[in-house]
Amino acid sequence: MPYTFNEATPESLASLKAALFGEEIRYDYHPSPLNREGYMQGILIGGNLTLLVMTIGSASEVDYEDKILFIEDIGERPAAIDRMMHMLKRAGKLNKLKGLIVGAFNELPEEKIPFGQSPEEIIWEVVKEYEYPVWFNFPIGHIDDNRAVVVGKKGLFIN
């Protein structure tokens, strides 16, 4: 996110430079206890969960089959995250992935009635039946340590 350059971590800027110059990008992060470890190999797709869901049924719809999906979002209520994840599942977008990378889900609004699950717990409940690796707490999203990822590029991610 160019508007965050002034607050970006050195690691974030280094990953952007590597992406721009076609160099290998290495990701170090603090995995979650919910992670399902393993390696992922495939073309990377994804981005903001809200925008991904909004493309379903449109000319901009993404092909999810045999892909590595990364998701992140900002300012969404847990109930909305739950609806969007279930919409992806019902639309058949999650069952043929090679892996799922979950970035930051931040700036969640205060709720009068708590949903009862964190975004990570919501996502895990939706995808736990699948066998592909699932990595949480990955440094992507609307955060200072937003690491660069190259959408559309085939890659190998090892945990």
Short mmCIF file of C-alpha atoms in Angstrom, two decimals:
data_model
loop_
_atom_site.label_atom_id
_atom_site.label_comp_id
_atom_site.label_asym_id
_atom_site.label_seq_id
_atom_site.Cartn_x
_atom_site.Cartn_y
_atom_site.Cartn_z
CA MET A 1 0.00 0.00 0.00
CA PRO A 2 1.96 3.04 -1.20
CA TYR A 3 0.23 5.42 1.23
CA THR A 4 1.76 3.46 4.14
CA PHE A 5 5.41 3.76 3.04
CA ASN A 6 6.20 6.22 5.86
CA GLU A 7 5.00 3.71 8.48
CA ALA A 8 6.23 0.56 6.70
CA THR A 9 8.67 -1.76 8.41
CA PRO A 10 12.10 -2.32 6.85
CA GLU A 11 11.03 -5.92 6.09
CA SER A 12 7.94 -4.67 4.27
CA LEU A 13 9.96 -2.29 2.11
CA ALA A 14 12.61 -4.95 1.41
CA SER A 15 9.92 -7.37 0.21
CA LEU A 16 8.48 -4.69 -2.08
CA LYS A 17 11.93 -4.00 -3.56
CA ALA A 18 12.48 -7.74 -4.10
CA ALA A 19 9.09 -8.07 -5.82
CA LEU A 20 9.72 -5.09 -8.09
CA PHE A 21 13.15 -6.38 -9.14
CA GLY A 22 12.09 -10.01 -9.62
CA GLU A 23 14.09 -11.27 -6.66
CA GLU A 24 13.10 -14.09 -4.34
CA ILE A 25 10.94 -12.95 -1.43
CA ARG A 26 11.32 -14.66 1.94
CA TYR A 27 8.65 -14.39 4.58
CA ASP A 28 9.33 -14.72 8.29
CA TYR A 29 6.30 -14.48 10.53
CA HIS A 30 4.80 -15.73 13.78
CA PRO A 31 2.45 -18.60 12.92
CA SER A 32 -0.78 -19.20 14.77
CA PRO A 33 -1.63 -22.34 16.75
CA LEU A 34 -4.50 -22.76 14.25
CA ASN A 35 -2.08 -23.20 11.33
CA ARG A 36 -2.22 -26.43 9.36
CA GLU A 37 1.41 -26.76 8.33
CA GLY A 38 2.68 -27.94 4.98
CA TYR A 39 3.89 -26.56 1.69
CA MET A 40 1.83 -24.84 -0.94
CA GLN A 41 2.71 -24.73 -4.61
CA GLY A 42 0.60 -22.95 -7.18
CA ILE A 43 -0.41 -19.60 -8.58
CA LEU A 44 -1.10 -16.97 -5.94
CA ILE A 45 -4.49 -15.24 -6.04
CA GLY A 46 -6.40 -13.17 -3.59
CA GLY A 47 -6.52 -9.97 -1.70
CA ASN A 48 -9.24 -8.20 0.19
CA LEU A 49 -11.95 -10.70 1.20
CA THR A 50 -14.81 -8.26 0.63
CA LEU A 51 -13.64 -7.47 -2.90
CA LEU A 52 -13.09 -11.14 -3.75
CA VAL A 53 -16.63 -12.02 -2.69
CA MET A 54 -18.06 -9.06 -4.64
CA THR A 55 -16.62 -10.48 -7.90
CA ILE A 56 -18.50 -13.80 -7.67
CA GLY A 57 -20.76 -14.10 -10.70
CA SER A 58 -19.15 -11.15 -12.50
CA ALA A 59 -16.75 -10.91 -15.42
CA SER A 60 -14.01 -10.26 -12.83
CA GLU A 61 -14.60 -13.52 -10.97
CA VAL A 62 -11.40 -15.29 -9.97
CA ASP A 63 -10.58 -18.91 -10.85
CA TYR A 64 -9.73 -20.56 -7.53
CA GLU A 65 -9.00 -24.10 -8.72
CA ASP A 66 -5.48 -25.32 -7.83
CA LYS A 67 -4.52 -21.86 -6.58
CA ILE A 68 -3.05 -20.52 -3.35
CA LEU A 69 -5.53 -18.00 -1.96
CA PHE A 70 -4.52 -15.18 0.35
CA ILE A 71 -7.10 -13.08 2.14
CA GLU A 72 -7.11 -10.00 4.37
CA ASP A 73 -9.61 -7.29 5.25
CA ILE A 74 -10.06 -4.13 7.26
CA GLY A 75 -13.01 -2.77 9.19
CA GLU A 76 -15.33 -5.76 8.73
CA ARG A 77 -17.48 -7.14 11.52
CA PRO A 78 -16.91 -10.80 12.44
CA ALA A 79 -20.47 -11.64 11.31
CA ALA A 80 -19.67 -10.20 7.86
CA ILE A 81 -16.43 -12.21 7.69
CA ASP A 82 -18.45 -15.32 8.56
CA ARG A 83 -20.99 -14.58 5.78
CA MET A 84 -18.27 -13.93 3.21
CA MET A 85 -16.33 -17.09 4.06
CA HIS A 86 -19.50 -19.17 3.84
CA MET A 87 -20.36 -17.53 0.51
CA LEU A 88 -16.95 -18.56 -0.88
CA LYS A 89 -17.53 -22.07 0.42
CA ARG A 90 -21.07 -22.36 -1.00
CA ALA A 91 -19.83 -21.02 -4.33
CA GLY A 92 -17.28 -23.87 -4.47
CA LYS A 93 -14.28 -21.56 -4.24
CA LEU A 94 -12.54 -23.14 -1.24
CA ASN A 95 -12.65 -26.87 -1.91
CA LYS A 96 -10.04 -27.09 -4.69
CA LEU A 97 -7.38 -24.73 -3.34
CA LYS A 98 -3.73 -25.70 -2.92
CA GLY A 99 -3.51 -23.59 0.22
CA LEU A 100 -4.90 -20.63 2.15
CA ILE A 101 -2.85 -17.75 3.56
CA VAL A 102 -4.65 -15.49 6.01
CA GLY A 103 -3.30 -12.01 6.59
CA ALA A 104 -4.49 -9.20 8.83
CA PHE A 105 -8.13 -8.71 9.70
CA ASN A 106 -7.86 -5.46 11.60
CA GLU A 107 -9.80 -2.41 12.73
CA LEU A 108 -12.82 -4.54 13.57
CA PRO A 109 -15.72 -2.35 14.71
CA GLU A 110 -17.04 -2.60 18.26
CA GLU A 111 -20.18 -4.71 18.47
CA LYS A 112 -22.96 -4.43 21.04
CA ILE A 113 -23.45 -8.18 20.86
CA PRO A 114 -20.11 -9.97 20.37
CA PHE A 115 -19.99 -12.57 17.61
CA GLY A 116 -18.06 -14.98 19.83
CA GLN A 117 -15.22 -15.85 17.45
CA SER A 118 -12.17 -14.04 16.15
CA PRO A 119 -11.72 -13.71 12.37
CA GLU A 120 -9.12 -16.50 12.54
CA GLU A 121 -11.53 -18.83 14.37
CA ILE A 122 -14.29 -18.03 11.86
CA ILE A 123 -12.04 -18.80 8.89
CA TRP A 124 -10.73 -22.01 10.49
CA GLU A 125 -14.28 -23.28 11.13
CA VAL A 126 -15.11 -22.80 7.45
CA VAL A 127 -11.97 -24.44 5.99
CA LYS A 128 -10.94 -27.03 8.58
CA GLU A 129 -12.55 -29.88 6.61
CA TYR A 130 -10.16 -29.37 3.69
CA GLU A 131 -6.71 -30.94 3.70
CA TYR A 132 -4.60 -28.12 2.27
CA PRO A 133 -2.27 -26.01 4.43
CA VAL A 134 -3.79 -22.98 6.14
CA TRP A 135 -1.51 -20.27 7.50
CA PHE A 136 -2.72 -17.50 9.80
CA ASN A 137 -1.00 -14.28 10.94
CA PHE A 138 0.78 -13.85 7.61
CA PRO A 139 2.16 -10.29 7.26
CA ILE A 140 -0.13 -8.99 4.53
CA GLY A 141 -2.97 -6.51 4.70
CA HIS A 142 -3.60 -3.01 5.98
CA ILE A 143 -0.72 -3.11 8.45
CA ASP A 144 2.72 -1.50 8.82
CA ASP A 145 4.44 -4.85 8.16
CA ASN A 146 2.60 -5.44 4.89
CA ARG A 147 4.83 -7.78 2.89
CA ALA A 148 4.69 -7.80 -0.88
CA VAL A 149 3.15 -10.77 -2.66
CA VAL A 150 3.06 -11.22 -6.42
CA VAL A 151 -0.47 -12.08 -7.51
CA GLY A 152 -0.65 -14.35 -10.54
CA LYS A 153 2.85 -15.74 -10.07
CA LYS A 154 3.49 -19.40 -9.45
CA GLY A 155 5.24 -19.89 -6.18
CA LEU A 156 6.23 -22.36 -3.51
CA PHE A 157 5.52 -21.54 0.11
CA ILE A 158 7.05 -23.77 2.78
CA ASN A 159 6.15 -23.65 6.45
#
